[in-house]
Short mmCIF file of C-alpha atoms in Angstrom, two decimals:
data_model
loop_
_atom_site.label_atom_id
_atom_site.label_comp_id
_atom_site.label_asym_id
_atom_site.label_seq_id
_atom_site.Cartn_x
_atom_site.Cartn_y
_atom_site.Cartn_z
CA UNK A 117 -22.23 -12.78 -22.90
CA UNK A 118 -22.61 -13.78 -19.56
CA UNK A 119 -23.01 -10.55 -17.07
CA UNK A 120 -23.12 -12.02 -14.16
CA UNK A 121 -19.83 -10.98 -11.64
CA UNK A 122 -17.17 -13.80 -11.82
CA UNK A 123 -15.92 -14.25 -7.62
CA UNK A 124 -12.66 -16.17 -7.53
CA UNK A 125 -12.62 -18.26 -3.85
CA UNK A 126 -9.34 -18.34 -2.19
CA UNK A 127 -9.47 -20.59 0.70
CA UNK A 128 -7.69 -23.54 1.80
CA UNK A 129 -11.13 -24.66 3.64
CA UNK A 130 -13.10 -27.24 1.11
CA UNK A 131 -16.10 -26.54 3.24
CA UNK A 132 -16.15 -22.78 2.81
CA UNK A 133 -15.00 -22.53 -0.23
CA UNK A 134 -18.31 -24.74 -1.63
CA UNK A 135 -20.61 -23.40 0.79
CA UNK A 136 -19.40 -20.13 -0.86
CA UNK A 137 -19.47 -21.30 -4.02
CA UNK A 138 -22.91 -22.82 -3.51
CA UNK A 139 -24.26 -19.10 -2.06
CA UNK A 140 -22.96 -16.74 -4.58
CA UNK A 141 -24.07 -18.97 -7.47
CA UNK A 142 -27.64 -18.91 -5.64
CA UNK A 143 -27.49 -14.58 -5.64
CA UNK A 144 -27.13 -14.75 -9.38
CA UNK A 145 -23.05 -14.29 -9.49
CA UNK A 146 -20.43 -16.90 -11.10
CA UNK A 147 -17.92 -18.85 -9.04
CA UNK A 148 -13.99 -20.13 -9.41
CA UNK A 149 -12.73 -21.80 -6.61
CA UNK A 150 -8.65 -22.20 -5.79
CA UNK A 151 -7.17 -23.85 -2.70
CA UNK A 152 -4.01 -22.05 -2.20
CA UNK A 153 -1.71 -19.28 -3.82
CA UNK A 154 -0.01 -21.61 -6.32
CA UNK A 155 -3.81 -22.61 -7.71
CA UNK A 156 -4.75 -18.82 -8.14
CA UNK A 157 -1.49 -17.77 -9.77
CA UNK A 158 -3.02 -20.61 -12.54
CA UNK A 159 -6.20 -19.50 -12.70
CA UNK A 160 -4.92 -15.95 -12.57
CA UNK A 161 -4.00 -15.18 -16.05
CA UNK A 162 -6.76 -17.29 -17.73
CA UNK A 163 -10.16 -15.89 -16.49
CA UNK A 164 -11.46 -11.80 -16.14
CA UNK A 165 -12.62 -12.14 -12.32
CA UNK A 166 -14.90 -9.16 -11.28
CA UNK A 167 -13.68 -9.60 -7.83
CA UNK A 168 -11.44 -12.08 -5.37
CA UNK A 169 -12.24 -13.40 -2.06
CA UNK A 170 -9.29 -14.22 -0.31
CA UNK A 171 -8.80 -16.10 2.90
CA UNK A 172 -5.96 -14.35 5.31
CA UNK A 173 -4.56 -17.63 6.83
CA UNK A 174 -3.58 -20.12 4.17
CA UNK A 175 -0.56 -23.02 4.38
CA UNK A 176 2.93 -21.70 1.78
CA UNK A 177 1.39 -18.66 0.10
CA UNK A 178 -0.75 -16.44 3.17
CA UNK A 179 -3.49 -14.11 1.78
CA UNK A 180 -0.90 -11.12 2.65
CA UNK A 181 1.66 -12.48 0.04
CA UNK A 182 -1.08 -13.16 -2.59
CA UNK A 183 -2.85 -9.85 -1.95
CA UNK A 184 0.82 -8.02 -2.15
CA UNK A 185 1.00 -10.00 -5.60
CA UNK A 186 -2.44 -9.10 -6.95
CA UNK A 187 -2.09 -5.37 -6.58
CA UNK A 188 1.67 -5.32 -8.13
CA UNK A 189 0.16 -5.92 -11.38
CA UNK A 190 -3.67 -4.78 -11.16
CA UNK A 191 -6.63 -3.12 -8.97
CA UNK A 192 -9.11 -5.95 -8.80
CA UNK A 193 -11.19 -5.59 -5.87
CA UNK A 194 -10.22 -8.08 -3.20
CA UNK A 195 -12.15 -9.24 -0.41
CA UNK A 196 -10.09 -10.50 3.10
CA UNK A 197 -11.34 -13.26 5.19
CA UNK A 198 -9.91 -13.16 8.35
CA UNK A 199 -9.54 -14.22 11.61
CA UNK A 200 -11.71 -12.82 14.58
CA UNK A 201 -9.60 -10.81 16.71
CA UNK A 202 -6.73 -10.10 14.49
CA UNK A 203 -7.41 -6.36 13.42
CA UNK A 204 -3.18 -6.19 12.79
CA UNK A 205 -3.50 -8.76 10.00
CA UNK A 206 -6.54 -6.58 8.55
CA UNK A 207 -5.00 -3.36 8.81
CA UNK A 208 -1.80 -4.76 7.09
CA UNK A 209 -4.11 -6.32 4.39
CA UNK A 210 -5.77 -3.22 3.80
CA UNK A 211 -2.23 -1.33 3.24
CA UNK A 212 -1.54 -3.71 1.10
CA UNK A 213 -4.55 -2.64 -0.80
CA UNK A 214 -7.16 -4.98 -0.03
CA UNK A 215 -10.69 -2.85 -0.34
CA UNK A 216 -12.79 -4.30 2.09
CA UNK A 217 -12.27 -8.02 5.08
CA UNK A 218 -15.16 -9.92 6.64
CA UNK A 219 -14.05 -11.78 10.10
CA UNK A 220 -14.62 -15.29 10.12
CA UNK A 221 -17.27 -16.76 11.29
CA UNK A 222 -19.54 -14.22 9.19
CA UNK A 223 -23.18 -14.85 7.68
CA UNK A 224 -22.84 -15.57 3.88
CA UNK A 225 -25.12 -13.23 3.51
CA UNK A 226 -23.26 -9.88 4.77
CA UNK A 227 -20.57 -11.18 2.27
CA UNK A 228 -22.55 -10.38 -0.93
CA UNK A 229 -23.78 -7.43 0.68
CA UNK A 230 -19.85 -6.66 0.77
CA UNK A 231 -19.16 -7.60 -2.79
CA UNK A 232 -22.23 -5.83 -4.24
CA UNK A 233 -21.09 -2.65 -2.43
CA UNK A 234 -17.32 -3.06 -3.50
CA UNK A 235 -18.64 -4.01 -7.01
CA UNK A 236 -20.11 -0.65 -6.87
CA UNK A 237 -17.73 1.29 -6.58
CA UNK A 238 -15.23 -0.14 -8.35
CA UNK A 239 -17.70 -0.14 -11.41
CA UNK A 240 -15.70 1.93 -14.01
CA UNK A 241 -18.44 3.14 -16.53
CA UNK A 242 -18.93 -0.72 -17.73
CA UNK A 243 -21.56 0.82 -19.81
CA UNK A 244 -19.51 3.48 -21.27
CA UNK A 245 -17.90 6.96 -20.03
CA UNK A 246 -21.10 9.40 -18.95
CA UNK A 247 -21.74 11.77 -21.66
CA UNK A 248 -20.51 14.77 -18.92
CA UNK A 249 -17.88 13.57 -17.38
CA UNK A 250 -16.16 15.13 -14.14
CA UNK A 251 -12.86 15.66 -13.14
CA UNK A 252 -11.16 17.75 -10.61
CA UNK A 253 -8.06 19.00 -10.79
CA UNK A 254 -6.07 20.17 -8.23
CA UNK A 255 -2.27 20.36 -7.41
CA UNK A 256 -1.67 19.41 -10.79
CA UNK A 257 -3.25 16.11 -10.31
CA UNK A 258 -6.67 15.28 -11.94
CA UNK A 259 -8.73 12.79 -11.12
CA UNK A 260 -11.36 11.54 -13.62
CA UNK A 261 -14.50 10.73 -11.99
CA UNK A 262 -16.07 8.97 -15.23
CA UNK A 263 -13.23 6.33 -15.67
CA UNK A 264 -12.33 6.35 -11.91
CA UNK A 265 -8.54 7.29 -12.72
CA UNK A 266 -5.92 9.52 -11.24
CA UNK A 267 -3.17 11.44 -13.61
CA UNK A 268 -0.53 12.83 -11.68
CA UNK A 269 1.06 16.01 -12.71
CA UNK A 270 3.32 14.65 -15.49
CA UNK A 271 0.35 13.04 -17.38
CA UNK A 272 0.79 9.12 -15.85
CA UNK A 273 -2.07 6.86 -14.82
CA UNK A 274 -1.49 6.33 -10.70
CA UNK A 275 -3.68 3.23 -10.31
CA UNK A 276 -6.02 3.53 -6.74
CA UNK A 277 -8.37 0.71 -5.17
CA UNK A 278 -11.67 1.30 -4.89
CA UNK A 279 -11.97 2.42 -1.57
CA UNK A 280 -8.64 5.02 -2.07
CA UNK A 281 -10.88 6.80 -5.42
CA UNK A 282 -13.93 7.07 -2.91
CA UNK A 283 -12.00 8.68 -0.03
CA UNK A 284 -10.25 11.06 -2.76
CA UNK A 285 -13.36 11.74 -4.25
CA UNK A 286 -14.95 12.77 -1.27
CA UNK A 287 -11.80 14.72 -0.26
CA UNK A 288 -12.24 16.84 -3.32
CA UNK A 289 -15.90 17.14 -3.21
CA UNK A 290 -15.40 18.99 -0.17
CA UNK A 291 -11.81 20.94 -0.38
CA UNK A 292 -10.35 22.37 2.59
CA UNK A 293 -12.83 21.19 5.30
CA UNK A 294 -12.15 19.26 7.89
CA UNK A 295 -14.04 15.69 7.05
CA UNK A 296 -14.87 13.13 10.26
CA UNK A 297 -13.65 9.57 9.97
CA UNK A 298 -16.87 9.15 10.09
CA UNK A 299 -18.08 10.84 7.40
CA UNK A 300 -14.93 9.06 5.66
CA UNK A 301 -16.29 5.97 6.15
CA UNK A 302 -19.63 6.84 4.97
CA UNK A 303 -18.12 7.34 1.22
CA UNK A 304 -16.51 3.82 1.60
CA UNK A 305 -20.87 2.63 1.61
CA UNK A 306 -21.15 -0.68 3.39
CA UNK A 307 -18.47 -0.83 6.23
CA UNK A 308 -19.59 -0.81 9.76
CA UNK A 309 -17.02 1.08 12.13
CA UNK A 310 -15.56 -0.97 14.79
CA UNK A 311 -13.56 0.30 17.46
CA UNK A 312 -10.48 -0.73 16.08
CA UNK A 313 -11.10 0.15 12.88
CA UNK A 314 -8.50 1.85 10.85
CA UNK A 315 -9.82 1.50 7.49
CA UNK A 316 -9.68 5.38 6.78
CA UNK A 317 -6.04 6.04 8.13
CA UNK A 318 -4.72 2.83 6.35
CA UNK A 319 -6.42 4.02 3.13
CA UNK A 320 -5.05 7.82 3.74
CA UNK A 321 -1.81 6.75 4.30
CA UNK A 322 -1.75 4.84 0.70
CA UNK A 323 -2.88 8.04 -0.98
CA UNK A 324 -0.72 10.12 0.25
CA UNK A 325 1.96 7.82 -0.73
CA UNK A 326 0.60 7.63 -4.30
CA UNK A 327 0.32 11.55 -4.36
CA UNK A 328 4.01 12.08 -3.53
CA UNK A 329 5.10 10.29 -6.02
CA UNK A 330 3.95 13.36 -8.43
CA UNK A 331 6.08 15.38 -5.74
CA UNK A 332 6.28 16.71 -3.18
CA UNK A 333 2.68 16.57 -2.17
CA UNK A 334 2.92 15.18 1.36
CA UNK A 335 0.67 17.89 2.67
CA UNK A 336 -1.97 17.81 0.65
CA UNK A 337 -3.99 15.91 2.71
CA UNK A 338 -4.06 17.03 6.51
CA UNK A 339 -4.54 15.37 9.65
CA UNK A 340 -6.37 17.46 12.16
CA UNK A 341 -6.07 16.19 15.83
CA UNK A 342 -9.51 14.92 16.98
CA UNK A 343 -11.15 15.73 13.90
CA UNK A 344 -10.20 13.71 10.92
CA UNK A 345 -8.83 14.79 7.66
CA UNK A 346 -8.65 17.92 4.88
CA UNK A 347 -7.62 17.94 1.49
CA UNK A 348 -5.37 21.32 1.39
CA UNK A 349 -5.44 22.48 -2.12
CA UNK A 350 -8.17 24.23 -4.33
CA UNK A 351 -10.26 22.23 -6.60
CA UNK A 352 -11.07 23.22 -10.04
CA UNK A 353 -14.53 21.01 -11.33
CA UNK A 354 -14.01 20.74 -15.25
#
């Protein structure tokens, strides 16, 4: 059996999507390409893609819409392409629940540096569950650091991105101190901070939504003016 990642291309650009193509394949990883939305909805179903790439401006079907449809039925880790300039479009494709964007132009080879580090932490014990694994409960929530899943308090699987089980993670590895957005970021591994940057509000906002649906946990996680963020419960380690 092949290991090698399988990248699905989503672009509407020939060019990139074979220089792509023609880059990844060179740093070991397998390639599908698909022009537009109605090309990856076939392709979809039919192939188990590690990952997506997924260009932001497209004719019909815009990466938005496709990204929207991706995470309504699973938590693949997509990839944004978009736009320099445009940090609205990113922050709405990261609410939507896109783990990581690249601006356009961008050297091919930050991009695998982006998918390797995305890869990595959305790598749920391919190799099997550790033979101790973690979880931390808290609120009545656990979250199960070996298969990188979330129960909520009446026993149901709350599915999270990638980036959302790092930032919980690191929330619970340190309860009830104040964490930086900087220090935020640092769990995400492999995102530069740009000014406009607001990967770690986007991605807090999404987990507090996905914690109040076990209740009414809206507090849970605190802002704290010019600091950054606290998870507000105690943390049991089992």
């Amino acid at each position: 059996m092949n290991s090698a990642p399988h990248i699905l291309v989503v672009d509407d650009d020939r060019e990139i999507r074979e220089l792509l193509a023609r880059f990844l394949e060179g740093q070991g990883m397998r390639v599908t390409m698909a022009r537009d939305g109605a090309e990856l909805r076939r392709l979809w179903p039919s192939w188990p893609f590690d990952l997506i790439v997924l260009d932001l401006m497209m004719p019909g079907e815009s990466g938005l819409d496709l990204a929207a449809y991706l995470r309504r039925q699973s938590t693949i880790p997509i990839i944004m392409l978009t736009a320099m300039g445009e940090p609205t479009d990113r922050v709405i494709g990261l609410e939507l629940g896109a783990d990581d964007y690249i601006a356009k132009p961008f050297n091919p080879r930050e991009l695998v540096a982006r998918i390797r580090a995305v890869l990595r932490r959305s790598a749920d014990a391919a190799g099997g569950a550790p033979a101790e694994t973690k979880f931390y409960d808290f609120a009545g929530w656990r979250l199960d650091r070996g298969r990188r899943r979330l129960i909520n308090p009446q026993g149901a699987d709350v599915a999270l991105t990638s980036s959302e089980f790092d930032l919980l993670r690191a929330l619970l590895e340190r309860p009830n101190r104040v964490l930086t957005r900087d220090e935020l970021l640092d769990a995400l591994r492999g995102r530069d901070s740009m000014p406009f940057d607001r990967t770690i509000d986007v991605a807090i906002s999404r987990l507090r939504r996905k914690l109040a649906q076990g209740g009414d946990q809206s507090e849970l996680i605190k802002t704290v003016r010019s600091g950054g963020y606290a998870l507000a419960s105690d943390v049991k380690r089992v």
